GROMACS .gro file of C-alpha atoms in nm:
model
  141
    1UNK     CA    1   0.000   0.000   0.000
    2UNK     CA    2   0.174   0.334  -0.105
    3UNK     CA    3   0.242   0.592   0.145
    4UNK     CA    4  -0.030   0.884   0.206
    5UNK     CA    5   0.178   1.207   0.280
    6UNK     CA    6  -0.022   1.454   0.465
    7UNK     CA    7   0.161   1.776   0.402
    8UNK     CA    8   0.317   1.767   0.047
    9UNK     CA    9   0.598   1.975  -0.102
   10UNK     CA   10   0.367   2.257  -0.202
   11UNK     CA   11   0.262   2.296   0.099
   12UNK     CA   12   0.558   2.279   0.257
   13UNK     CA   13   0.724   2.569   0.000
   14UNK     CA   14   0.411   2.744   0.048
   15UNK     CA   15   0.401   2.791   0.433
   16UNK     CA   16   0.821   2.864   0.385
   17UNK     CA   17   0.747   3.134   0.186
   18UNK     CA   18   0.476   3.285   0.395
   19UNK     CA   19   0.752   3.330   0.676
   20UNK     CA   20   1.063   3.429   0.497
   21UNK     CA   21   1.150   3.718   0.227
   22UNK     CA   22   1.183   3.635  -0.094
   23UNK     CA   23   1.392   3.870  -0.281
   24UNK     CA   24   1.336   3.909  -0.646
   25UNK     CA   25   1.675   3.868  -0.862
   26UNK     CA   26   1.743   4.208  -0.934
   27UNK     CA   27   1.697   4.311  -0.519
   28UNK     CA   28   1.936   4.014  -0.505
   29UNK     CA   29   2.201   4.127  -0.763
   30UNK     CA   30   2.187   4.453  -0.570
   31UNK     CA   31   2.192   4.308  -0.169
   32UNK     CA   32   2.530   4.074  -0.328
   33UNK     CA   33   2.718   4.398  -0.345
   34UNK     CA   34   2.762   4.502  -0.037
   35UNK     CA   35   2.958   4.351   0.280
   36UNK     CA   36   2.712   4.254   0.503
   37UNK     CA   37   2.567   3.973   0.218
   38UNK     CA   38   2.640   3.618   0.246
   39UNK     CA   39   2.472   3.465  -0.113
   40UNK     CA   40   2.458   3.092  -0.040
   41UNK     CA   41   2.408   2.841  -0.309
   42UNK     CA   42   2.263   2.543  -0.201
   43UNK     CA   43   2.235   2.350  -0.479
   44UNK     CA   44   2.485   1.994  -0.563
   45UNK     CA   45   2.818   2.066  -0.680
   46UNK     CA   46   2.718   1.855  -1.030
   47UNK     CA   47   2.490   2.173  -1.106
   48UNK     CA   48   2.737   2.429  -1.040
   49UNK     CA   49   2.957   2.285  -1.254
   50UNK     CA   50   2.683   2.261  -1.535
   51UNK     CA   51   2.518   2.589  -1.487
   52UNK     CA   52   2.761   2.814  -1.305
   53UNK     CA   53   2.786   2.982  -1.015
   54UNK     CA   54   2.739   3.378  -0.874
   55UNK     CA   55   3.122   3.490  -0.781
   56UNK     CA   56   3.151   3.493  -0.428
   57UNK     CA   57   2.818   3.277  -0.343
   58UNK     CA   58   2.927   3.022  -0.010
   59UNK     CA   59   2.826   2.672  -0.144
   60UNK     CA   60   2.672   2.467   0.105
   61UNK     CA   61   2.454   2.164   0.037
   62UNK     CA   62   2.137   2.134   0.136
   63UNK     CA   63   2.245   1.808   0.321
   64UNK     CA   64   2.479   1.987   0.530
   65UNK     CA   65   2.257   2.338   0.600
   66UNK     CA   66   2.163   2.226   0.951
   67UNK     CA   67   2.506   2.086   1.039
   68UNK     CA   68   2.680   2.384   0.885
   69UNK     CA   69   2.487   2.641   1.021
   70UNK     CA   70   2.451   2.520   1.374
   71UNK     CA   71   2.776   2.678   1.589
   72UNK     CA   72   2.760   2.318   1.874
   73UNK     CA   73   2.795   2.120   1.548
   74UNK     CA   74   3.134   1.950   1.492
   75UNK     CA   75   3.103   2.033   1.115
   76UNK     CA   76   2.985   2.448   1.195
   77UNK     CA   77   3.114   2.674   0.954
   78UNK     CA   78   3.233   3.025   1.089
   79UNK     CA   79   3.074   3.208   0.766
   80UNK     CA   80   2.764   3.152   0.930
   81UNK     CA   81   2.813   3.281   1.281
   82UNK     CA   82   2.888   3.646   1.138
   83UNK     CA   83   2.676   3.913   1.142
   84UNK     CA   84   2.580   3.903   0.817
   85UNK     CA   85   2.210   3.866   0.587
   86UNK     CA   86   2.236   3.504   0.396
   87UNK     CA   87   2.047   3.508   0.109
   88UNK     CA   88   1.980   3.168  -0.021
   89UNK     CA   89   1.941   3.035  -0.373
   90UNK     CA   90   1.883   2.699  -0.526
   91UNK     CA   91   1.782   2.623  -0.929
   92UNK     CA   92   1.446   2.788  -0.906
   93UNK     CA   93   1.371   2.884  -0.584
   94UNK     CA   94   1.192   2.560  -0.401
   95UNK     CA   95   1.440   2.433  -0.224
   96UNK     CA   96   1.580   2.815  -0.094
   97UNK     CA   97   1.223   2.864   0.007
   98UNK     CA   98   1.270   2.590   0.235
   99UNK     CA   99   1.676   2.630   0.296
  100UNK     CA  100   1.597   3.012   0.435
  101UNK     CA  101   1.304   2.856   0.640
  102UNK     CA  102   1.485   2.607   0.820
  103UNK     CA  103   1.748   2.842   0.893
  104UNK     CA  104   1.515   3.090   1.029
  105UNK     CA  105   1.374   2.861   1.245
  106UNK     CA  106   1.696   2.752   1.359
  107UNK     CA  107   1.771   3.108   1.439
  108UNK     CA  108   2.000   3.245   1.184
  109UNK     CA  109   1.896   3.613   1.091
  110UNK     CA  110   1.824   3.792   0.855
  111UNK     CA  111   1.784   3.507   0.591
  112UNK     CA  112   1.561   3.563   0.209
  113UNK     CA  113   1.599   3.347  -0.048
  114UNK     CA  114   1.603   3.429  -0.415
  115UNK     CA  115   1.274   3.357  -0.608
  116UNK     CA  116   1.333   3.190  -0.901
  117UNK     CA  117   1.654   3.104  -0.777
  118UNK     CA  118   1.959   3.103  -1.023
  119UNK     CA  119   1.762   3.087  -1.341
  120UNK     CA  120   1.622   3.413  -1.215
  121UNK     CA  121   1.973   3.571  -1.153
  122UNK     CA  122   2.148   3.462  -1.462
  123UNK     CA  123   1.817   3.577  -1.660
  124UNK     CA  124   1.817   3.925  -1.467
  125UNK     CA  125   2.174   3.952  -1.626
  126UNK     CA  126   2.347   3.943  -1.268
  127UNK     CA  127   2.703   3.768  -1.297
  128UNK     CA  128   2.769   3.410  -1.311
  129UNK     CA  129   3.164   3.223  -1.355
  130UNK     CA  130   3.199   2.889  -1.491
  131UNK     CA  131   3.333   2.690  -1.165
  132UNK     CA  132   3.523   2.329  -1.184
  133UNK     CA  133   3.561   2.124  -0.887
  134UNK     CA  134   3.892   2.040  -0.742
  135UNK     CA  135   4.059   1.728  -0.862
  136UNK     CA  136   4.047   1.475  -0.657
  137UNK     CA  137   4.416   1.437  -0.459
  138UNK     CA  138   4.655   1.158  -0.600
  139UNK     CA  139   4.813   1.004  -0.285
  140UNK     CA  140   5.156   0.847  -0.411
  141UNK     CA  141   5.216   0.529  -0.293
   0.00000   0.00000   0.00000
């Protein structure tokens, strides 16, 4: 008998963007210039490397938000214990929605996310580099 999921995924990105800001792409091109802007790009490193990337954006994971974010965590990041606003970003804007809202709820503040994610950025003309993941180490022997 298949699973019967109460609250779906729409729902879910619906209620997250009910409590969070949602910054439109060109507010977002415009917050990424100043200091006091963390962009944080959430989405797996096999898209970054197909798509692109904004210069400067932290790349975290979605998988490792939580565990990044959270300062008792053995795998805490500093980045996100400054006082900073993290605007989040993902492909289109679903998983940000709910990136930012977990983060809010975990404490971290001010959070938005970027609707329409980085679609909506690279379409808005804001900047984007090609990025390339680091080779993998060769351990001689």
């Amino acid at each position: 008998m298949p699973q019967t999921i109460h609250r779906g995924i729409k729902s879910l990105i619906e209620e997250a963007n009910a409590e969070i800001e949602t910054l439109s792409a060109v507010e977002a091109i415009e917050a990424a210039k100043r200091e006091d802007v963390v962009i944080v790009d959430i989405r797996d490193p096999r898209e970054i490397e197909r798509e692109g990337r904004i210069p400067g954006a932290f790349s975290c994971t979605r998988g490792m938000l939580e565990f990044w974010i959270d300062p008792a965590s053995p795998y805490a990041k500093p980045i996100f214990q400054g006082d900073k606003k993290f605007i989040f970003h993902c492909a289109g804007g679903m998983r940000s929605a709910l990136a930012a809202k977990t983060a809010q709820d975990m404490g971290l503040k001010p959070v938005a996310h970027i609707g329409g994610g980085f679609a909506a950025w690279r379409d808005a003309g804001g900047a984007v580099e090609k990025w390339e993941p680091k080779p993998a180490s060769t351990k001689g022997g």
